[in-house]
Amino acid sequence: MASAVTAQDLEATVEVAAPPATVWSLVADPTRAREWSPQVLRTFVRGRPVQQGTTFLNLNHRGPLVWPTTAKVTSFDPHVRFAFRVNENRTTWSFTLAPTPDGGTRLTNRRETSEGISGVSLVMTRVALGGVDTFTDELRAGMAETLDKIKASAEALAAAR
């Protein structure tokens, strides 16, 4: 059941000077999220290789506050789209890759809230994370930071090849 509060989808995009296969090798490995995301401390994947249906546990943080989330890979389309649904808040996070004419990749990171955000998650956000608006602004900034770091890693990999 959707929340009474209107959920907000978020999106950020970056152009990467590396082919989709290189970018895919980074974004389709959830254990690498801690290298880029300012919120992720660690990810534990259940089962290898990662594929549609793979589940994982994230340890997230904001300052000294640490909380776990569990997720399931809902889309695994190599070099095109990697997505997972977070069970606790019902959001879907994704990376979509599109080739650019110059041989690079347009990488888009999304948070989709088609099911609304769970009431428990909204309460915790209000109580422990400074409120929905503040936390949403932090998520937006974190998405931009994540994409910038993925871009730097992918371009370094592409240059080394």
JSON list of C-alpha atoms in Angstrom, two decimals:
[
{"chain": "A", "resi": 1, "resn": "MET", "atom": "CA", "xyz": [0.00, 0.00, 0.00]},
{"chain": "A", "resi": 2, "resn": "ALA", "atom": "CA", "xyz": [1.40, 3.40, -0.98]},
{"chain": "A", "resi": 3, "resn": "SER", "atom": "CA", "xyz": [2.19, 5.95, 1.68]},
{"chain": "A", "resi": 4, "resn": "ALA", "atom": "CA", "xyz": [-0.11, 8.91, 2.24]},
{"chain": "A", "resi": 5, "resn": "VAL", "atom": "CA", "xyz": [2.95, 11.09, 1.69]},
{"chain": "A", "resi": 6, "resn": "THR", "atom": "CA", "xyz": [3.74, 11.60, -1.97]},
{"chain": "A", "resi": 7, "resn": "ALA", "atom": "CA", "xyz": [6.93, 9.73, -2.70]},
{"chain": "A", "resi": 8, "resn": "GLN", "atom": "CA", "xyz": [9.53, 11.39, -4.87]},
{"chain": "A", "resi": 9, "resn": "ASP", "atom": "CA", "xyz": [11.49, 9.71, -7.61]},
{"chain": "A", "resi": 10, "resn": "LEU", "atom": "CA", "xyz": [15.06, 10.92, -7.94]},
{"chain": "A", "resi": 11, "resn": "GLU", "atom": "CA", "xyz": [17.38, 10.84, -10.95]},
{"chain": "A", "resi": 12, "resn": "ALA", "atom": "CA", "xyz": [20.92, 11.90, -11.82]},
{"chain": "A", "resi": 13, "resn": "THR", "atom": "CA", "xyz": [22.90, 11.37, -15.03]},
{"chain": "A", "resi": 14, "resn": "VAL", "atom": "CA", "xyz": [26.55, 11.62, -16.04]},
{"chain": "A", "resi": 15, "resn": "GLU", "atom": "CA", "xyz": [28.45, 11.13, -19.31]},
{"chain": "A", "resi": 16, "resn": "VAL", "atom": "CA", "xyz": [31.31, 8.64, -18.91]},
{"chain": "A", "resi": 17, "resn": "ALA", "atom": "CA", "xyz": [34.24, 8.38, -21.34]},
{"chain": "A", "resi": 18, "resn": "ALA", "atom": "CA", "xyz": [34.24, 4.59, -21.14]},
{"chain": "A", "resi": 19, "resn": "PRO", "atom": "CA", "xyz": [32.22, 1.94, -22.99]},
{"chain": "A", "resi": 20, "resn": "PRO", "atom": "CA", "xyz": [29.08, 0.44, -21.42]},
{"chain": "A", "resi": 21, "resn": "ALA", "atom": "CA", "xyz": [30.87, -2.89, -20.75]},
{"chain": "A", "resi": 22, "resn": "THR", "atom": "CA", "xyz": [33.40, -1.11, -18.54]},
{"chain": "A", "resi": 23, "resn": "VAL", "atom": "CA", "xyz": [30.76, 0.87, -16.67]},
{"chain": "A", "resi": 24, "resn": "TRP", "atom": "CA", "xyz": [28.62, -2.26, -16.30]},
{"chain": "A", "resi": 25, "resn": "SER", "atom": "CA", "xyz": [31.50, -4.14, -14.66]},
{"chain": "A", "resi": 26, "resn": "LEU", "atom": "CA", "xyz": [31.38, -1.55, -11.87]},
{"chain": "A", "resi": 27, "resn": "VAL", "atom": "CA", "xyz": [27.67, -0.90, -11.30]},
{"chain": "A", "resi": 28, "resn": "ALA", "atom": "CA", "xyz": [26.56, -4.54, -11.48]},
{"chain": "A", "resi": 29, "resn": "ASP", "atom": "CA", "xyz": [28.69, -5.48, -8.45]},
{"chain": "A", "resi": 30, "resn": "PRO", "atom": "CA", "xyz": [26.83, -4.34, -5.30]},
{"chain": "A", "resi": 31, "resn": "THR", "atom": "CA", "xyz": [29.91, -4.92, -3.13]},
{"chain": "A", "resi": 32, "resn": "ARG", "atom": "CA", "xyz": [31.57, -1.96, -4.85]},
{"chain": "A", "resi": 33, "resn": "ALA", "atom": "CA", "xyz": [28.84, 0.48, -3.70]},
{"chain": "A", "resi": 34, "resn": "ARG", "atom": "CA", "xyz": [30.89, 1.49, -0.67]},
{"chain": "A", "resi": 35, "resn": "GLU", "atom": "CA", "xyz": [33.58, 2.84, -3.02]},
{"chain": "A", "resi": 36, "resn": "TRP", "atom": "CA", "xyz": [31.13, 5.38, -4.43]},
{"chain": "A", "resi": 37, "resn": "SER", "atom": "CA", "xyz": [28.09, 5.89, -2.24]},
{"chain": "A", "resi": 38, "resn": "PRO", "atom": "CA", "xyz": [28.50, 8.22, 0.75]},
{"chain": "A", "resi": 39, "resn": "GLN", "atom": "CA", "xyz": [25.80, 6.20, 2.55]},
{"chain": "A", "resi": 40, "resn": "VAL", "atom": "CA", "xyz": [26.98, 2.60, 2.07]},
{"chain": "A", "resi": 41, "resn": "LEU", "atom": "CA", "xyz": [29.48, 1.18, 4.57]},
{"chain": "A", "resi": 42, "resn": "ARG", "atom": "CA", "xyz": [29.47, -2.42, 3.35]},
{"chain": "A", "resi": 43, "resn": "THR", "atom": "CA", "xyz": [27.49, -4.82, 1.21]},
{"chain": "A", "resi": 44, "resn": "PHE", "atom": "CA", "xyz": [27.17, -8.57, 1.71]},
{"chain": "A", "resi": 45, "resn": "VAL", "atom": "CA", "xyz": [25.95, -10.42, -1.39]},
{"chain": "A", "resi": 46, "resn": "ARG", "atom": "CA", "xyz": [24.18, -13.77, -1.01]},
{"chain": "A", "resi": 47, "resn": "GLY", "atom": "CA", "xyz": [25.29, -15.90, -3.91]},
{"chain": "A", "resi": 48, "resn": "ARG", "atom": "CA", "xyz": [27.61, -15.38, -6.84]},
{"chain": "A", "resi": 49, "resn": "PRO", "atom": "CA", "xyz": [27.60, -14.46, -9.61]},
{"chain": "A", "resi": 50, "resn": "VAL", "atom": "CA", "xyz": [25.23, -11.52, -9.14]},
{"chain": "A", "resi": 51, "resn": "GLN", "atom": "CA", "xyz": [22.17, -11.96, -11.35]},
{"chain": "A", "resi": 52, "resn": "GLN", "atom": "CA", "xyz": [18.42, -11.39, -11.40]},
{"chain": "A", "resi": 53, "resn": "GLY", "atom": "CA", "xyz": [17.07, -12.51, -8.02]},
{"chain": "A", "resi": 54, "resn": "THR", "atom": "CA", "xyz": [20.36, -12.15, -6.10]},
{"chain": "A", "resi": 55, "resn": "THR", "atom": "CA", "xyz": [19.83, -10.76, -2.60]},
{"chain": "A", "resi": 56, "resn": "PHE", "atom": "CA", "xyz": [22.15, -8.64, -0.52]},
{"chain": "A", "resi": 57, "resn": "LEU", "atom": "CA", "xyz": [22.47, -6.82, 2.78]},
{"chain": "A", "resi": 58, "resn": "ASN", "atom": "CA", "xyz": [23.71, -3.23, 2.94]},
{"chain": "A", "resi": 59, "resn": "LEU", "atom": "CA", "xyz": [25.05, -1.53, 6.02]},
{"chain": "A", "resi": 60, "resn": "ASN", "atom": "CA", "xyz": [24.28, 2.15, 5.61]},
{"chain": "A", "resi": 61, "resn": "HIS", "atom": "CA", "xyz": [25.30, 5.13, 7.67]},
{"chain": "A", "resi": 62, "resn": "ARG", "atom": "CA", "xyz": [24.78, 8.81, 8.27]},
{"chain": "A", "resi": 63, "resn": "GLY", "atom": "CA", "xyz": [27.40, 10.06, 10.66]},
{"chain": "A", "resi": 64, "resn": "PRO", "atom": "CA", "xyz": [27.39, 7.72, 13.67]},
{"chain": "A", "resi": 65, "resn": "LEU", "atom": "CA", "xyz": [23.95, 6.27, 12.84]},
{"chain": "A", "resi": 66, "resn": "VAL", "atom": "CA", "xyz": [24.16, 2.82, 11.15]},
{"chain": "A", "resi": 67, "resn": "TRP", "atom": "CA", "xyz": [21.26, 0.78, 9.78]},
{"chain": "A", "resi": 68, "resn": "PRO", "atom": "CA", "xyz": [20.87, -2.35, 7.65]},
{"chain": "A", "resi": 69, "resn": "THR", "atom": "CA", "xyz": [18.76, -2.77, 4.54]},
{"chain": "A", "resi": 70, "resn": "THR", "atom": "CA", "xyz": [18.08, -5.85, 2.47]},
{"chain": "A", "resi": 71, "resn": "ALA", "atom": "CA", "xyz": [17.61, -5.82, -1.29]},
{"chain": "A", "resi": 72, "resn": "LYS", "atom": "CA", "xyz": [16.92, -8.05, -4.25]},
{"chain": "A", "resi": 73, "resn": "VAL", "atom": "CA", "xyz": [18.17, -7.60, -7.81]},
{"chain": "A", "resi": 74, "resn": "THR", "atom": "CA", "xyz": [15.07, -6.96, -9.94]},
{"chain": "A", "resi": 75, "resn": "SER", "atom": "CA", "xyz": [16.73, -6.16, -13.26]},
{"chain": "A", "resi": 76, "resn": "PHE", "atom": "CA", "xyz": [19.97, -7.58, -14.61]},
{"chain": "A", "resi": 77, "resn": "ASP", "atom": "CA", "xyz": [20.29, -6.67, -18.29]},
{"chain": "A", "resi": 78, "resn": "PRO", "atom": "CA", "xyz": [24.06, -6.65, -19.02]},
{"chain": "A", "resi": 79, "resn": "HIS", "atom": "CA", "xyz": [25.42, -3.33, -20.27]},
{"chain": "A", "resi": 80, "resn": "VAL", "atom": "CA", "xyz": [21.90, -1.82, -20.13]},
{"chain": "A", "resi": 81, "resn": "ARG", "atom": "CA", "xyz": [20.24, -1.85, -16.66]},
{"chain": "A", "resi": 82, "resn": "PHE", "atom": "CA", "xyz": [20.95, -3.01, -13.12]},
{"chain": "A", "resi": 83, "resn": "ALA", "atom": "CA", "xyz": [18.23, -2.48, -10.51]},
{"chain": "A", "resi": 84, "resn": "PHE", "atom": "CA", "xyz": [17.39, -3.63, -7.02]},
{"chain": "A", "resi": 85, "resn": "ARG", "atom": "CA", "xyz": [14.45, -3.21, -4.67]},
{"chain": "A", "resi": 86, "resn": "VAL", "atom": "CA", "xyz": [15.10, -2.28, -1.05]},
{"chain": "A", "resi": 87, "resn": "ASN", "atom": "CA", "xyz": [12.70, -4.29, 1.10]},
{"chain": "A", "resi": 88, "resn": "GLU", "atom": "CA", "xyz": [12.51, -1.94, 4.08]},
{"chain": "A", "resi": 89, "resn": "ASN", "atom": "CA", "xyz": [11.38, 1.17, 2.22]},
{"chain": "A", "resi": 90, "resn": "ARG", "atom": "CA", "xyz": [10.00, -0.34, -1.03]},
{"chain": "A", "resi": 91, "resn": "THR", "atom": "CA", "xyz": [12.16, 1.84, -3.27]},
{"chain": "A", "resi": 92, "resn": "THR", "atom": "CA", "xyz": [13.89, 0.62, -6.42]},
{"chain": "A", "resi": 93, "resn": "TRP", "atom": "CA", "xyz": [17.38, 1.88, -7.19]},
{"chain": "A", "resi": 94, "resn": "SER", "atom": "CA", "xyz": [18.78, 1.48, -10.68]},
{"chain": "A", "resi": 95, "resn": "PHE", "atom": "CA", "xyz": [21.65, 2.22, -13.01]},
{"chain": "A", "resi": 96, "resn": "THR", "atom": "CA", "xyz": [20.75, 2.55, -16.69]},
{"chain": "A", "resi": 97, "resn": "LEU", "atom": "CA", "xyz": [23.51, 2.60, -19.29]},
{"chain": "A", "resi": 98, "resn": "ALA", "atom": "CA", "xyz": [23.19, 3.97, -22.82]},
{"chain": "A", "resi": 99, "resn": "PRO", "atom": "CA", "xyz": [25.99, 4.10, -25.38]},
{"chain": "A", "resi": 100, "resn": "THR", "atom": "CA", "xyz": [26.95, 7.55, -26.62]},
{"chain": "A", "resi": 101, "resn": "PRO", "atom": "CA", "xyz": [28.05, 8.32, -30.21]},
{"chain": "A", "resi": 102, "resn": "ASP", "atom": "CA", "xyz": [31.65, 8.85, -29.08]},
{"chain": "A", "resi": 103, "resn": "GLY", "atom": "CA", "xyz": [31.97, 5.35, -27.60]},
{"chain": "A", "resi": 104, "resn": "GLY", "atom": "CA", "xyz": [31.19, 6.41, -24.04]},
{"chain": "A", "resi": 105, "resn": "THR", "atom": "CA", "xyz": [28.23, 5.77, -21.77]},
{"chain": "A", "resi": 106, "resn": "ARG", "atom": "CA", "xyz": [25.38, 7.88, -20.45]},
{"chain": "A", "resi": 107, "resn": "LEU", "atom": "CA", "xyz": [24.89, 6.54, -16.93]},
{"chain": "A", "resi": 108, "resn": "THR", "atom": "CA", "xyz": [21.66, 7.32, -15.08]},
{"chain": "A", "resi": 109, "resn": "ASN", "atom": "CA", "xyz": [21.04, 6.54, -11.42]},
{"chain": "A", "resi": 110, "resn": "ARG", "atom": "CA", "xyz": [17.40, 6.48, -10.27]},
{"chain": "A", "resi": 111, "resn": "ARG", "atom": "CA", "xyz": [15.43, 5.99, -7.10]},
{"chain": "A", "resi": 112, "resn": "GLU", "atom": "CA", "xyz": [11.90, 4.98, -8.01]},
{"chain": "A", "resi": 113, "resn": "THR", "atom": "CA", "xyz": [9.04, 5.02, -5.54]},
{"chain": "A", "resi": 114, "resn": "SER", "atom": "CA", "xyz": [6.23, 3.44, -7.56]},
{"chain": "A", "resi": 115, "resn": "GLU", "atom": "CA", "xyz": [4.98, 1.61, -4.45]},
{"chain": "A", "resi": 116, "resn": "GLY", "atom": "CA", "xyz": [5.37, 4.65, -2.21]},
{"chain": "A", "resi": 117, "resn": "ILE", "atom": "CA", "xyz": [7.80, 4.65, 0.68]},
{"chain": "A", "resi": 118, "resn": "SER", "atom": "CA", "xyz": [6.93, 2.47, 3.66]},
{"chain": "A", "resi": 119, "resn": "GLY", "atom": "CA", "xyz": [5.43, 4.15, 6.71]},
{"chain": "A", "resi": 120, "resn": "VAL", "atom": "CA", "xyz": [8.16, 2.73, 8.95]},
{"chain": "A", "resi": 121, "resn": "SER", "atom": "CA", "xyz": [10.83, 4.19, 6.70]},
{"chain": "A", "resi": 122, "resn": "LEU", "atom": "CA", "xyz": [9.12, 7.61, 6.64]},
{"chain": "A", "resi": 123, "resn": "VAL", "atom": "CA", "xyz": [8.87, 7.66, 10.45]},
{"chain": "A", "resi": 124, "resn": "MET", "atom": "CA", "xyz": [12.54, 6.67, 10.83]},
{"chain": "A", "resi": 125, "resn": "THR", "atom": "CA", "xyz": [13.53, 9.35, 8.31]},
{"chain": "A", "resi": 126, "resn": "ARG", "atom": "CA", "xyz": [11.63, 12.00, 10.27]},
{"chain": "A", "resi": 127, "resn": "VAL", "atom": "CA", "xyz": [12.93, 10.87, 13.65]},
{"chain": "A", "resi": 128, "resn": "ALA", "atom": "CA", "xyz": [16.54, 9.89, 12.94]},
{"chain": "A", "resi": 129, "resn": "LEU", "atom": "CA", "xyz": [17.55, 11.39, 9.58]},
{"chain": "A", "resi": 130, "resn": "GLY", "atom": "CA", "xyz": [16.45, 15.01, 9.84]},
{"chain": "A", "resi": 131, "resn": "GLY", "atom": "CA", "xyz": [13.15, 14.73, 7.99]},
{"chain": "A", "resi": 132, "resn": "VAL", "atom": "CA", "xyz": [12.08, 13.65, 4.53]},
{"chain": "A", "resi": 133, "resn": "ASP", "atom": "CA", "xyz": [13.11, 16.87, 2.73]},
{"chain": "A", "resi": 134, "resn": "THR", "atom": "CA", "xyz": [16.56, 16.96, 4.34]},
{"chain": "A", "resi": 135, "resn": "PHE", "atom": "CA", "xyz": [17.21, 13.28, 3.68]},
{"chain": "A", "resi": 136, "resn": "THR", "atom": "CA", "xyz": [15.96, 13.57, 0.09]},
{"chain": "A", "resi": 137, "resn": "ASP", "atom": "CA", "xyz": [18.40, 16.44, -0.49]},
{"chain": "A", "resi": 138, "resn": "GLU", "atom": "CA", "xyz": [21.18, 14.26, 0.93]},
{"chain": "A", "resi": 139, "resn": "LEU", "atom": "CA", "xyz": [20.18, 11.40, -1.37]},
{"chain": "A", "resi": 140, "resn": "ARG", "atom": "CA", "xyz": [20.32, 13.73, -4.40]},
{"chain": "A", "resi": 141, "resn": "ALA", "atom": "CA", "xyz": [23.78, 14.94, -3.44]},
{"chain": "A", "resi": 142, "resn": "GLY", "atom": "CA", "xyz": [24.85, 11.34, -2.77]},
{"chain": "A", "resi": 143, "resn": "MET", "atom": "CA", "xyz": [23.65, 10.24, -6.20]},
{"chain": "A", "resi": 144, "resn": "ALA", "atom": "CA", "xyz": [25.75, 12.96, -7.86]},
{"chain": "A", "resi": 145, "resn": "GLU", "atom": "CA", "xyz": [28.77, 11.95, -5.76]},
{"chain": "A", "resi": 146, "resn": "THR", "atom": "CA", "xyz": [28.22, 8.28, -6.60]},
{"chain": "A", "resi": 147, "resn": "LEU", "atom": "CA", "xyz": [28.04, 8.97, -10.33]},
{"chain": "A", "resi": 148, "resn": "ASP", "atom": "CA", "xyz": [31.16, 11.16, -10.23]},
{"chain": "A", "resi": 149, "resn": "LYS", "atom": "CA", "xyz": [33.11, 8.40, -8.49]},
{"chain": "A", "resi": 150, "resn": "ILE", "atom": "CA", "xyz": [31.87, 5.69, -10.87]},
{"chain": "A", "resi": 151, "resn": "LYS", "atom": "CA", "xyz": [32.80, 7.97, -13.79]},
{"chain": "A", "resi": 152, "resn": "ALA", "atom": "CA", "xyz": [36.34, 8.42, -12.44]},
{"chain": "A", "resi": 153, "resn": "SER", "atom": "CA", "xyz": [36.78, 4.67, -11.86]},
{"chain": "A", "resi": 154, "resn": "ALA", "atom": "CA", "xyz": [35.39, 3.69, -15.27]},
{"chain": "A", "resi": 155, "resn": "GLU", "atom": "CA", "xyz": [37.49, 6.27, -17.12]},
{"chain": "A", "resi": 156, "resn": "ALA", "atom": "CA", "xyz": [40.63, 5.14, -15.27]},
{"chain": "A", "resi": 157, "resn": "LEU", "atom": "CA", "xyz": [39.85, 1.51, -16.24]},
{"chain": "A", "resi": 158, "resn": "ALA", "atom": "CA", "xyz": [39.23, 2.47, -19.87]},
{"chain": "A", "resi": 159, "resn": "ALA", "atom": "CA", "xyz": [42.47, 4.47, -20.05]},
{"chain": "A", "resi": 160, "resn": "ALA", "atom": "CA", "xyz": [44.47, 1.55, -18.63]},
{"chain": "A", "resi": 161, "resn": "ARG", "atom": "CA", "xyz": [43.22, -0.82, -21.35]}
]
